């Protein structure tokens, strides 16, 4: 080991990296795995394969305009939304990158109506992968950042293949979760329950390099990400929350509004700078819009690992018991202080309701 590369702390078995260390995602995953002598390497394998899929999707996203593959296909996905061509590609890339490694027993994608089974000719493993292949895809045509979100849970049933019961587990049982943002640079951010770490893709060498070790979200937010055009459809409690976030009730300083409309992009900004992303229930979408399994749960695991919080207004997101594959949920996610405000107003704290 070179002197400036970092030294192993013999007591905690944690490798410390200096600012000048060049740490690939692969090296980082291996070092994390060493903290778990019982690990079989299967989860690490899933993360490498996801990083590979992310690089392939990043390549497609980057060349989308050039390759003339923008625009909607004729198909509609299971959510009744028009699928963009890149959604279809990203979905296929992830399935093909992940189905043969022998580590997964099933997958579920926001773009597929049912569980995706592992083909008979491949070995089944002990994990399930849930993913949103290309979140924010309605932004693709206008060159706005989009993202991939993923979640990994352990199989709990006994058979060879994964079943619905394996997929419908509460978010607190996730063993890994992450997202990839295809922005001005491509970043992969993930957690395995040992903090949140971010890697930036160096396109010249095709490697994700550790750029944001141990991300912590500020306790109090700077930014508010919400689609205000739904104000008419919100109930009074949600309006009260928004007035507080905007500093209109005199109890707190105004947050600065930023809304991209790509959850990954809005979440990523708030994770680094502090803030809240809110997609509350409204009259038209009484259960919210975002998907519990592919969006709220993975980002909920990440935000908690970074010191923040995620709630549907009534309970911690990671405690919600899923009942359907494509279940939607209201979502308040970000800095603890702002999530707490939503919880207290929606929970009926007398000093806050109607304030
Ligand atoms: P699309 O994938 O259809 O673009 O939806 C994106 C999304 O699920 C999430 O990424 C955004 O935060 C949210 O929807 C935006 O929804 P509104 O357009 O209703 O604000």
Coordinates of C-alpha atoms and ligand atoms in Angstrom, one line a residue:
X1 CA 0.0 0.0 0.0
X2 CA 1.4 3.4 -0.9
X3 CA 1.7 5.9 1.9
X4 CA -0.8 8.4 0.6
X5 CA -3.3 5.7 -0.3
X6 CA -4.8 5.3 3.1
X7 CA -4.2 3.0 6.1
X8 CA -6.1 0.2 7.6
X9 CA -7.4 0.9 11.1
X10 CA -6.5 -2.4 12.8
X11 CA -9.1 -2.1 15.5
X12 CA -12.2 -1.2 13.4
X13 CA -11.1 -2.9 10.2
X14 CA -12.2 0.2 8.3
X15 CA -10.0 1.5 5.5
X16 CA -9.5 5.3 5.6
X17 CA -9.0 7.0 2.3
X18 CA -7.3 10.3 1.8
X19 CA -8.5 13.0 -0.5
X20 CA -6.0 11.9 -3.1
X21 CA -6.8 8.2 -3.0
X22 CA -8.1 6.7 -6.3
X23 CA -10.8 4.4 -5.1
X24 CA -12.9 2.6 -7.7
X25 CA -16.3 1.4 -6.9
X26 CA -15.0 -2.2 -7.1
X27 CA -12.3 -1.6 -4.6
X28 CA -14.7 0.1 -2.3
X29 CA -17.2 -2.7 -2.4
X30 CA -14.5 -5.3 -1.7
X31 CA -13.3 -3.2 1.3
X32 CA -16.8 -2.9 2.6
X33 CA -17.3 -6.7 2.2
X34 CA -14.2 -7.3 4.4
X35 CA -16.1 -5.8 7.3
X36 CA -18.4 -8.7 7.1
X37 CA -16.4 -11.9 7.4
X38 CA -19.6 -13.9 6.9
X39 CA -20.3 -12.3 3.5
X40 CA -20.4 -14.6 0.5
X41 CA -19.7 -11.9 -2.0
X42 CA -23.1 -12.2 -3.6
X43 CA -24.3 -8.7 -2.6
X44 CA -21.0 -7.3 -3.8
X45 CA -21.6 -9.1 -7.1
X46 CA -25.0 -7.5 -7.5
X47 CA -23.5 -4.0 -6.9
X48 CA -20.8 -4.5 -9.5
X49 CA -23.3 -5.7 -12.0
X50 CA -25.5 -2.7 -11.3
X51 CA -22.6 -0.4 -11.8
X52 CA -22.0 -2.0 -15.2
X53 CA -25.7 -1.6 -16.1
X54 CA -25.5 2.0 -15.0
X55 CA -22.5 2.6 -17.3
X56 CA -24.4 1.1 -20.2
X57 CA -27.5 3.2 -19.5
X58 CA -25.4 6.3 -19.1
X59 CA -23.9 5.7 -22.5
X60 CA -27.4 5.4 -24.0
X61 CA -28.7 8.5 -22.2
X62 CA -25.6 10.5 -23.4
X63 CA -26.1 9.6 -27.0
X64 CA -29.9 9.7 -27.0
X65 CA -30.2 12.9 -29.0
X66 CA -27.6 11.7 -31.5
X67 CA -29.0 8.3 -32.0
X68 CA -32.5 9.7 -32.8
X69 CA -34.1 7.5 -30.2
X70 CA -36.0 10.2 -28.3
X71 CA -39.7 10.3 -28.1
X72 CA -42.5 8.0 -26.9
X73 CA -43.1 4.5 -28.1
X74 CA -46.7 3.4 -28.8
X75 CA -46.8 1.2 -25.7
X76 CA -48.1 2.4 -22.3
X77 CA -46.5 1.0 -19.2
X78 CA -48.3 -0.6 -16.3
X79 CA -48.8 2.8 -14.6
X80 CA -50.8 4.0 -17.7
X81 CA -48.0 6.4 -18.6
X82 CA -46.4 6.7 -22.0
X83 CA -43.1 4.8 -22.0
X84 CA -40.2 6.5 -23.5
X85 CA -37.8 4.5 -25.7
X86 CA -35.0 4.9 -23.2
X87 CA -37.1 3.5 -20.5
X88 CA -37.5 0.3 -22.5
X89 CA -33.8 0.2 -23.2
X90 CA -32.8 0.8 -19.6
X91 CA -35.2 -1.8 -18.4
X92 CA -33.8 -4.4 -20.8
X93 CA -30.2 -3.5 -19.9
X94 CA -30.8 -4.0 -16.2
X95 CA -32.6 -7.3 -16.7
X96 CA -29.9 -8.6 -19.0
X97 CA -27.1 -7.5 -16.8
X98 CA -28.7 -9.0 -13.7
X99 CA -30.5 -12.2 -14.6
X100 CA -27.6 -14.6 -15.1
X101 CA -25.2 -13.9 -12.1
X102 CA -26.8 -16.6 -9.9
X103 CA -27.3 -14.0 -7.1
X104 CA -30.9 -13.1 -7.7
X105 CA -34.1 -15.2 -7.4
X106 CA -36.5 -12.5 -8.8
X107 CA -36.7 -8.9 -9.9
X108 CA -39.4 -6.3 -10.1
X109 CA -39.4 -3.3 -12.3
X110 CA -41.5 -0.2 -12.4
X111 CA -41.9 -0.9 -16.1
X112 CA -43.1 -4.5 -15.8
X113 CA -46.6 -5.6 -14.7
X114 CA -45.4 -8.7 -12.9
X115 CA -42.4 -10.2 -11.1
X116 CA -39.5 -10.9 -13.4
X117 CA -38.4 -14.5 -12.9
X118 CA -34.8 -15.7 -13.4
X119 CA -34.7 -17.9 -16.6
X120 CA -34.6 -21.7 -15.9
X121 CA -31.1 -22.1 -17.4
X122 CA -29.6 -19.7 -14.8
X123 CA -28.9 -20.4 -11.1
X124 CA -31.2 -18.6 -8.6
X125 CA -29.6 -16.8 -5.7
X126 CA -30.8 -15.4 -2.3
X127 CA -31.6 -11.8 -3.2
X128 CA -34.4 -9.9 -5.0
X129 CA -33.7 -6.7 -7.0
X130 CA -36.4 -4.0 -7.4
X131 CA -35.8 -1.1 -9.7
X132 CA -37.0 1.9 -11.5
X133 CA -34.9 1.7 -14.7
X134 CA -35.3 5.4 -15.8
X135 CA -37.0 7.7 -13.4
X136 CA -38.1 11.1 -14.7
X137 CA -38.3 9.8 -18.2
X138 CA -40.8 12.5 -19.3
X139 CA -37.8 14.8 -18.9
X140 CA -35.7 13.0 -21.5
X141 CA -36.8 15.0 -24.5
X142 CA -35.7 18.2 -22.9
X143 CA -32.2 17.0 -21.7
X144 CA -33.0 17.2 -18.0
X145 CA -31.2 14.7 -15.6
X146 CA -32.9 11.4 -15.2
X147 CA -32.0 8.5 -12.9
X148 CA -32.1 4.8 -12.1
X149 CA -33.2 3.7 -8.6
X150 CA -32.6 0.2 -7.1
X151 CA -33.3 -1.7 -3.9
X152 CA -32.1 -5.2 -2.8
X153 CA -33.9 -7.4 -0.3
X154 CA -33.1 -10.9 0.9
X155 CA -35.3 -13.8 -0.2
X156 CA -37.6 -15.1 2.6
X157 CA -39.5 -17.9 1.0
X158 CA -38.0 -21.4 0.6
X159 CA -38.5 -22.3 -3.0
X160 CA -36.0 -21.9 -5.8
X161 CA -37.7 -18.9 -7.4
X162 CA -38.6 -15.6 -5.7
X163 CA -42.3 -15.0 -4.9
X164 CA -44.5 -12.0 -4.4
X165 CA -43.8 -12.4 -0.6
X166 CA -40.1 -11.9 -1.2
X167 CA -40.7 -8.7 -3.2
X168 CA -43.4 -7.2 -0.9
X169 CA -41.1 -6.7 2.2
X170 CA -41.1 -3.4 4.2
X171 CA -38.2 -1.1 3.3
X172 CA -36.5 -1.6 6.7
X173 CA -35.5 -5.1 5.4
X174 CA -33.5 -3.7 2.5
X175 CA -29.9 -4.8 2.5
X176 CA -28.8 -2.3 -0.2
X177 CA -30.3 0.6 -2.1
X178 CA -29.0 3.2 -4.4
X179 CA -29.5 5.4 -7.4
X180 CA -27.6 6.6 -10.5
X181 CA -28.1 10.1 -11.7
X182 CA -27.4 10.8 -15.3
X183 CA -26.6 14.6 -15.0
X184 CA -23.7 16.8 -16.0
X185 CA -21.8 13.8 -14.8
X186 CA -23.0 10.3 -14.0
X187 CA -23.0 9.4 -10.3
X188 CA -23.9 6.2 -8.5
X189 CA -24.8 6.6 -4.8
X190 CA -25.5 3.6 -2.6
X191 CA -25.8 2.3 0.9
X192 CA -25.5 -1.2 2.3
X193 CA -26.4 0.1 5.7
X194 CA -22.8 1.4 6.4
X195 CA -23.4 5.0 5.4
X196 CA -24.0 6.5 2.0
X197 CA -21.2 6.8 -0.6
X198 CA -21.2 8.5 -3.9
X199 CA -19.1 7.6 -7.0
X200 CA -18.6 9.7 -10.1
X201 CA -18.1 8.1 -13.5
X202 CA -14.8 9.1 -15.1
X203 CA -15.8 8.6 -18.7
X204 CA -12.2 8.6 -19.9
X205 CA -11.5 5.3 -18.1
X206 CA -15.0 4.0 -17.7
X207 CA -14.8 3.7 -13.9
X208 CA -16.9 5.0 -11.0
X209 CA -14.5 6.7 -8.6
X210 CA -15.2 7.4 -5.0
X211 CA -16.0 11.2 -4.9
X212 CA -18.5 11.6 -2.0
X213 CA -17.6 9.3 0.9
X214 CA -19.9 9.1 3.8
X215 CA -22.6 11.6 2.7
X216 CA -24.5 13.3 5.5
X217 CA -27.6 15.4 4.8
X218 CA -27.8 18.6 6.8
X219 CA -30.3 18.4 9.7
X220 CA -32.1 21.5 8.5
X221 CA -32.9 22.1 4.9
X222 CA -32.1 24.8 2.4
X223 CA -34.3 23.6 -0.5
X224 CA -38.0 22.8 -1.0
X225 CA -38.9 20.5 -3.9
X226 CA -42.6 20.3 -4.5
X227 CA -44.9 20.7 -7.5
X228 CA -46.9 23.7 -6.4
X229 CA -49.4 23.4 -9.3
X230 CA -51.3 20.9 -7.1
X231 CA -52.0 23.5 -4.4
X232 CA -55.7 23.5 -5.4
X233 CA -55.9 19.8 -4.9
X234 CA -54.1 19.7 -1.5
X235 CA -56.0 19.6 1.8
X236 CA -55.6 22.3 4.5
X237 CA -52.9 20.4 6.4
X238 CA -50.7 20.1 3.3
X239 CA -51.2 23.8 2.6
X240 CA -50.2 24.5 6.2
X241 CA -47.0 22.5 5.8
X242 CA -46.1 24.3 2.6
X243 CA -46.7 27.7 4.2
X244 CA -44.2 26.7 7.0
X245 CA -41.6 25.6 4.4
X246 CA -42.0 28.9 2.6
X247 CA -41.7 30.9 5.8
X248 CA -45.1 32.4 5.3
X249 CA -46.4 31.7 8.8
X250 CA -43.5 33.5 10.5
X251 CA -42.3 30.4 12.4
X252 CA -39.3 29.5 10.3
X253 CA -37.0 30.8 7.6
X254 CA -38.2 30.3 4.0
X255 CA -36.7 27.4 2.1
X256 CA -35.6 28.0 -1.5
X257 CA -37.8 26.3 -4.1
X258 CA -36.2 24.0 -6.6
X259 CA -38.2 21.4 -8.6
X260 CA -36.8 19.5 -11.5
X261 CA -39.5 16.9 -11.8
X262 CA -37.0 14.0 -11.8
X263 CA -37.1 12.6 -8.3
X264 CA -33.5 11.4 -8.4
X265 CA -32.3 14.9 -9.4
X266 CA -34.4 16.7 -6.8
X267 CA -33.4 14.1 -4.1
X268 CA -29.7 14.2 -5.0
X269 CA -29.6 18.0 -4.6
X270 CA -31.4 17.9 -1.3
X271 CA -29.2 15.1 0.0
X272 CA -26.1 17.1 -0.6
X273 CA -27.4 20.6 0.3
X274 CA -30.2 19.9 2.7
X275 CA -33.9 20.1 2.0
X276 CA -37.1 18.4 1.6
X277 CA -38.8 16.7 -1.4
X278 CA -42.5 16.5 -0.9
X279 CA -45.1 14.7 -3.1
X280 CA -48.2 14.7 -0.8
X281 CA -51.5 13.0 -1.5
X282 CA -53.9 15.2 -3.4
X283 CA -57.6 15.0 -4.5
X284 CA -56.6 13.5 -7.8
X285 CA -54.0 11.1 -6.4
X286 CA -55.2 10.3 -2.9
X287 CA -52.4 7.7 -2.4
X288 CA -49.7 10.0 -3.9
X289 CA -47.9 9.4 -7.1
X290 CA -44.5 7.9 -6.3
X291 CA -44.0 4.1 -6.0
X292 CA -43.2 2.7 -2.6
X293 CA -41.0 -0.2 -3.8
X294 CA -39.0 1.4 -6.6
X295 CA -38.7 5.0 -5.3
X296 CA -39.7 5.8 -1.7
X297 CA -38.1 2.7 -0.1
X298 CA -34.7 2.8 -1.7
X299 CA -34.4 6.6 -1.2
X300 CA -35.8 6.2 2.3
X301 CA -33.0 3.8 3.2
X302 CA -30.4 6.1 1.7
X303 CA -31.7 9.3 3.4
X304 CA -31.9 7.5 6.8
X305 CA -28.3 6.3 6.4
X306 CA -27.3 9.8 5.6
X307 CA -29.0 11.2 8.8
X308 CA -32.3 12.3 7.3
X309 CA -35.8 11.0 7.3
X310 CA -38.6 9.8 5.1
X311 CA -42.3 9.6 5.9
X312 CA -45.6 9.2 4.2
X313 CA -47.0 11.7 6.7
X314 CA -48.4 9.0 9.0
X315 CA -45.5 6.7 9.4
X316 CA -41.9 6.1 8.6
X317 CA -41.6 5.0 4.9
X318 CA -39.4 2.0 5.8
X319 CA -42.1 0.7 8.1
X320 CA -44.9 0.7 5.5
X321 CA -46.0 -2.9 4.7
X322 CA -46.4 -3.2 0.9
X323 CA -49.4 -5.0 -0.4
X324 CA -49.1 -4.4 -4.1
X325 CA -46.2 -4.5 -6.6
X326 CA -46.9 -1.0 -7.9
X327 CA -48.2 0.6 -4.7
X328 CA -48.0 4.4 -4.6
X329 CA -47.3 6.5 -1.5
X330 CA -47.3 10.1 -0.4
X331 CA -43.7 11.1 0.3
X332 CA -41.9 13.6 2.5
X333 CA -38.2 12.9 2.3
X334 CA -35.0 14.9 3.2
X335 CA -33.6 16.8 6.2
X336 CA -35.0 15.6 9.5
X337 CA -36.3 19.0 10.6
X338 CA -38.5 19.5 7.6
X339 CA -39.8 15.9 7.6
X340 CA -40.7 16.4 11.3
X341 CA -42.8 19.4 10.4
X342 CA -44.8 17.4 7.9
X343 CA -45.3 14.6 10.4
X344 CA -46.4 16.9 13.2
X345 CA -48.9 18.8 11.1
X346 CA -50.3 15.6 9.5
X347 CA -50.3 13.9 12.8
X348 CA -52.4 16.7 14.2
X349 CA -50.0 18.4 16.6
X350 CA -52.3 21.1 18.1
X351 CA -49.7 23.9 18.0
X352 CA -49.2 23.4 14.3
X353 CA -52.5 22.6 12.7
X354 CA -54.1 25.6 11.3
X355 CA -51.2 27.8 12.4
Ligands
LIG1 P1 -41.9 10.3 -15.0 O1 -40.9 9.1 -14.9 O2 -43.2 10.0 -15.7 O3 -41.3 11.5 -15.7 O4 -42.3 10.7 -13.5 C1 -41.3 11.2 -12.7 C2 -41.8 11.1 -11.3 O5 -42.1 9.8 -11.0 C3 -40.7 11.6 -10.4 O6 -39.4 11.4 -10.9 C4 -41.0 13.1 -10.2 O7 -40.5 13.6 -9.0 C5 -42.5 13.1 -10.3 O8 -42.9 12.0 -11.0 C6 -43.0 14.3 -10.9 O9 -44.4 14.3 -10.9 P2 -45.2 15.6 -11.3 O10 -45.0 15.9 -12.8 O11 -46.6 15.3 -11.0 O12 -44.7 16.8 -10.5

